[in-house]
Coordinates of C-alpha atoms in Angstrom, one line a residue:
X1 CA -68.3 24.5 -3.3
X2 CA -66.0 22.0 -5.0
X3 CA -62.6 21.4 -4.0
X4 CA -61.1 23.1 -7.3
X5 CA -63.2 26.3 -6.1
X6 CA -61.6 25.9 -2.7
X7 CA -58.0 25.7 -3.8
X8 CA -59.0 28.9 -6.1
X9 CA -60.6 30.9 -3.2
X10 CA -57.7 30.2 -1.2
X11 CA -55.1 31.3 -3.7
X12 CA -56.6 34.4 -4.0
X13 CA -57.0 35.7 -0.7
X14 CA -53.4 34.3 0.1
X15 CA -52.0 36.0 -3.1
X16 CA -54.3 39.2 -1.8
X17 CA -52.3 39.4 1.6
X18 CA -49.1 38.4 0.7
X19 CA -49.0 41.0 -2.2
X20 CA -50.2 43.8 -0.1
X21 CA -48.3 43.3 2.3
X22 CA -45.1 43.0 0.1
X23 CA -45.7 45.7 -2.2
X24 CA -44.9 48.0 0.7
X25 CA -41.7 46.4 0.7
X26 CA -40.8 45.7 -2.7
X27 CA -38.7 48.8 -3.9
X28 CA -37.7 49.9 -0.5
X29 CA -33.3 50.0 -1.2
X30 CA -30.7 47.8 0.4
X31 CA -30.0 46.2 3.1
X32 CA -32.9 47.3 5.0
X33 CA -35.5 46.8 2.2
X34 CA -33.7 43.2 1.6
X35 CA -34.3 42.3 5.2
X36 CA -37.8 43.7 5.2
X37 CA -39.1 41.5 2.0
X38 CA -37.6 38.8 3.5
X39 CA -39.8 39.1 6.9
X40 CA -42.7 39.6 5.0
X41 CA -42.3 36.9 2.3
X42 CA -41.1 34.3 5.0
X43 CA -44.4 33.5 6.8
X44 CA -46.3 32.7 2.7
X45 CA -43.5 30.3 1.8
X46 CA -43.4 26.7 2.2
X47 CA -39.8 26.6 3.9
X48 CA -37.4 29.0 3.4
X49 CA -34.1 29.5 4.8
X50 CA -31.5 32.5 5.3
X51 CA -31.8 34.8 2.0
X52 CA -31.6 38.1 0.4
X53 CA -34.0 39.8 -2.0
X54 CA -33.0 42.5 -3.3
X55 CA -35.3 45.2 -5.0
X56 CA -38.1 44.2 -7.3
X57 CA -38.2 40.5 -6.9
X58 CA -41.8 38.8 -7.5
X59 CA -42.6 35.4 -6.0
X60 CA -46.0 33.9 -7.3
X61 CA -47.8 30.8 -4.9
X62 CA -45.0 31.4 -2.5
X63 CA -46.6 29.0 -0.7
X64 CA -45.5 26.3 -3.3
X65 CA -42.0 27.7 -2.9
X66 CA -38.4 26.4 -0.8
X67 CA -35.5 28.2 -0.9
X68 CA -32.6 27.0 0.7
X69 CA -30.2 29.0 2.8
X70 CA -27.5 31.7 1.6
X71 CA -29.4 32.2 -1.5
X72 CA -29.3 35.4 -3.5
X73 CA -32.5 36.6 -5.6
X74 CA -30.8 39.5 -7.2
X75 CA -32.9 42.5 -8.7
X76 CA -36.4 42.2 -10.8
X77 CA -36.2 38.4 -10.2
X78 CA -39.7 36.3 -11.2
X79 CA -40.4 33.3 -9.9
X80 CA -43.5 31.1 -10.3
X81 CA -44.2 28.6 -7.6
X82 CA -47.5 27.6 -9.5
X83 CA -45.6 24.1 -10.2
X84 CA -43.6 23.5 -7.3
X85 CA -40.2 25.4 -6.8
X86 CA -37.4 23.9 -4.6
X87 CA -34.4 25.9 -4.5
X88 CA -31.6 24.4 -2.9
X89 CA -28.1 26.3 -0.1
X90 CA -25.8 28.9 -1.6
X91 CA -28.1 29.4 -5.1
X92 CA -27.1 32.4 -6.6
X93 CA -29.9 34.1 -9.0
X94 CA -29.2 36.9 -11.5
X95 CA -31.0 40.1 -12.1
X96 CA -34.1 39.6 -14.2
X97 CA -34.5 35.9 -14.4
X98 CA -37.3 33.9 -14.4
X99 CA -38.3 30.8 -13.0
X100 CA -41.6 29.3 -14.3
X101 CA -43.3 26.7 -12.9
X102 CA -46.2 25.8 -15.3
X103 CA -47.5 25.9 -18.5
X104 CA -50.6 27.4 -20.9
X105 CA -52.5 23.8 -22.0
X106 CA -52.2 24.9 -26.1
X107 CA -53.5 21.2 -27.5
X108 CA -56.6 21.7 -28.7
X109 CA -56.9 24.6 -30.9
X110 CA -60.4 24.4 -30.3
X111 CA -60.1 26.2 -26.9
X112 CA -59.3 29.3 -26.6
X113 CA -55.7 30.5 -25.0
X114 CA -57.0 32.3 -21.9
X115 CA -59.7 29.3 -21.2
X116 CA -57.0 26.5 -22.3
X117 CA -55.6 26.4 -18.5
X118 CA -52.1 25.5 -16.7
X119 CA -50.3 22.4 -16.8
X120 CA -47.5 22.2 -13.3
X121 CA -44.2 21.6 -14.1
X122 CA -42.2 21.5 -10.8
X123 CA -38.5 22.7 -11.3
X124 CA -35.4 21.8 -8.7
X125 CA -32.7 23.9 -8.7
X126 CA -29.7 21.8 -6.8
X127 CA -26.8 23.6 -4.2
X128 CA -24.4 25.9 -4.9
X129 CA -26.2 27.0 -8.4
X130 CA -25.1 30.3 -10.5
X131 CA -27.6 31.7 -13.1
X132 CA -26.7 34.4 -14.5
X133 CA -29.0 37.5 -15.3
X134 CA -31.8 37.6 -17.7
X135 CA -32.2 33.6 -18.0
X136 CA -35.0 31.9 -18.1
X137 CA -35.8 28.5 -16.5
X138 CA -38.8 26.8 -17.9
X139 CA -40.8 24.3 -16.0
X140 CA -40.0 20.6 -15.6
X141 CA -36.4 21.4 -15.4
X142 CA -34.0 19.9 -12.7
X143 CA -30.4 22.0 -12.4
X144 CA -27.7 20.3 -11.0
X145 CA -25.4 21.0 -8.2
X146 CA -22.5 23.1 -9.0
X147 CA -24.3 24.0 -12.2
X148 CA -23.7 27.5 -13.9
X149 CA -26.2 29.1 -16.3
X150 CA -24.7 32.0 -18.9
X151 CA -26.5 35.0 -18.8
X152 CA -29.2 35.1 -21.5
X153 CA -29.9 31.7 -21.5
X154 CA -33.2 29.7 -22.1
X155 CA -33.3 26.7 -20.2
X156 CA -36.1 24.1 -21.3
X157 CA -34.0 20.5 -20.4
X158 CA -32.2 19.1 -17.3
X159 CA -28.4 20.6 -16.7
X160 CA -26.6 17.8 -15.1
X161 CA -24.6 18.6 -12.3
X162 CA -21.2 20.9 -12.2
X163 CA -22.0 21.5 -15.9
X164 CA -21.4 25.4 -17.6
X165 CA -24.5 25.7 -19.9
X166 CA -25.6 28.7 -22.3
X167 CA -27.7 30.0 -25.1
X168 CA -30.9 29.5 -26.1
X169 CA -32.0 26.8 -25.6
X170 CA -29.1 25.9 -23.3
X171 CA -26.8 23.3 -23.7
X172 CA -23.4 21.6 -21.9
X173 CA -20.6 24.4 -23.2
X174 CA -18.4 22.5 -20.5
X175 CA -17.7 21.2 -16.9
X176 CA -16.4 23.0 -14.4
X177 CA -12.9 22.1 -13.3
X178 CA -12.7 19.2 -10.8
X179 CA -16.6 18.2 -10.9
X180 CA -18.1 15.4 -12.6
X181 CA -21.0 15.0 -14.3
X182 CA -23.8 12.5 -12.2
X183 CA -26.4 12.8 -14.6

C-alpha cells in the first residue's frame, strides 16, 4: 500500500468516527449541545482551545485544524481543514460562513473535474478576528489581527491587520480606529 493510499485510508476512517460521533451532537440546542460538540470534536483536532459551536457547524480533516481560545463558530458554520486551518484567541465567526482550505486542480481541460484533484491552500486567521455571516474565506488567505470582514463577503487575498474589508471580492473599506496597518 503506498503512502498516498495510507493517508486516504486513514482519512476515512478518522472522518468515519468523528462524523458519527458528531452527528449525534450536531443539532442538539444551546448551551448544552455547544458544550457537547465541543467534547466530541476536541479529541479529532490538532489543538484547540476554549470555544463554542453552536448548532450545525461542520469541520472537515479536523485533524488539520487549531482554533485558538474564546472563539465563537456561530450557526451552520463550514470549515475545511483539508489545507491547514489555524485560527487564532477571541475569533469571532458568523453564521454560515465558510472557510476553505483547498482547491479543485482545473488546468488541464483534458482531465475531467471530479478526477482533476485538490490543491492545499492553508489559511491563518490572526486574534481578535470578526467575520461576519455568510462570508466566505477562500484558501491561501492570511487575515490579520484586529481584522473585520462585512457580512457577504468573498475573501480570495490577504486582509492586513486592523483593516474593515467587504464585498465581493473583499477589499480595504477602512481601518479601524487606533490600529495600524502591519502588512
Amino acid at each position: 500500500m503506498s503512502a498516498r493510499d495510507k493517508t486516504i485510508w486513514r482519512d476515512y476512517v478518522v472522518h468515519g468516527v468523528y462524523f458519527n460521533l458528531y452527528a449525534w451532537f450536531k443539532y442538539l440546542p444551546s448551551p448544552i449541545g455547544d458544550l457537547l460538540r465541543y467534547w466530541v470534536t476536541r479529541p479529532f483536532m490538532r489543538s484547540v482551545g476554549k470555544v463554542r459551536i453552536y448548532e450545525g457547524v461542520t469541520v472537515w480533516y479536523p485533524y488539520r485544524v487549531s482554533i485558538g481560545h474564546d472563539t465563537t463558530l456561530n450557526e451552520h458554520v463550514y470549515i475545511s481543514g483539508y489545507g491547514d486551518l489555524t485560527i487564532g484567541n477571541g475569533v469571532r465567526i458568523g453564521h454560515r460562513t465558510s472557510i476553505l482550505t483547498s482547491d479543485h486542480v482545473i488546468d488541464d481541460a483534458s482531465v475531467r473535474i471530479k478526477d482533476s484533484g485538490l490543491v492545499a491552500k492553508p489559511v491563518r486567521i490572526d486574534d481578535d478576528v470578526f467575520i461576519g455571516c455568510n462570508c466566505t474565506i477562500l484558501g491561501g488567505v492570511h487575515v490579520g489581527r484586529g481584522a473585520v470582514i462585512a457580512a457577504g463577503s468573498v475573501v480570495n487575498r490577504d486582509v492586513p491587520d486592523f483593516a474593515i474589508v467587504g464585498g465581493v471580492p473583499a477589499r480595504v473599506l477602512k481601518y479601524r480606529r487606533g490600529g495600524q496597518p502591519t502588512s
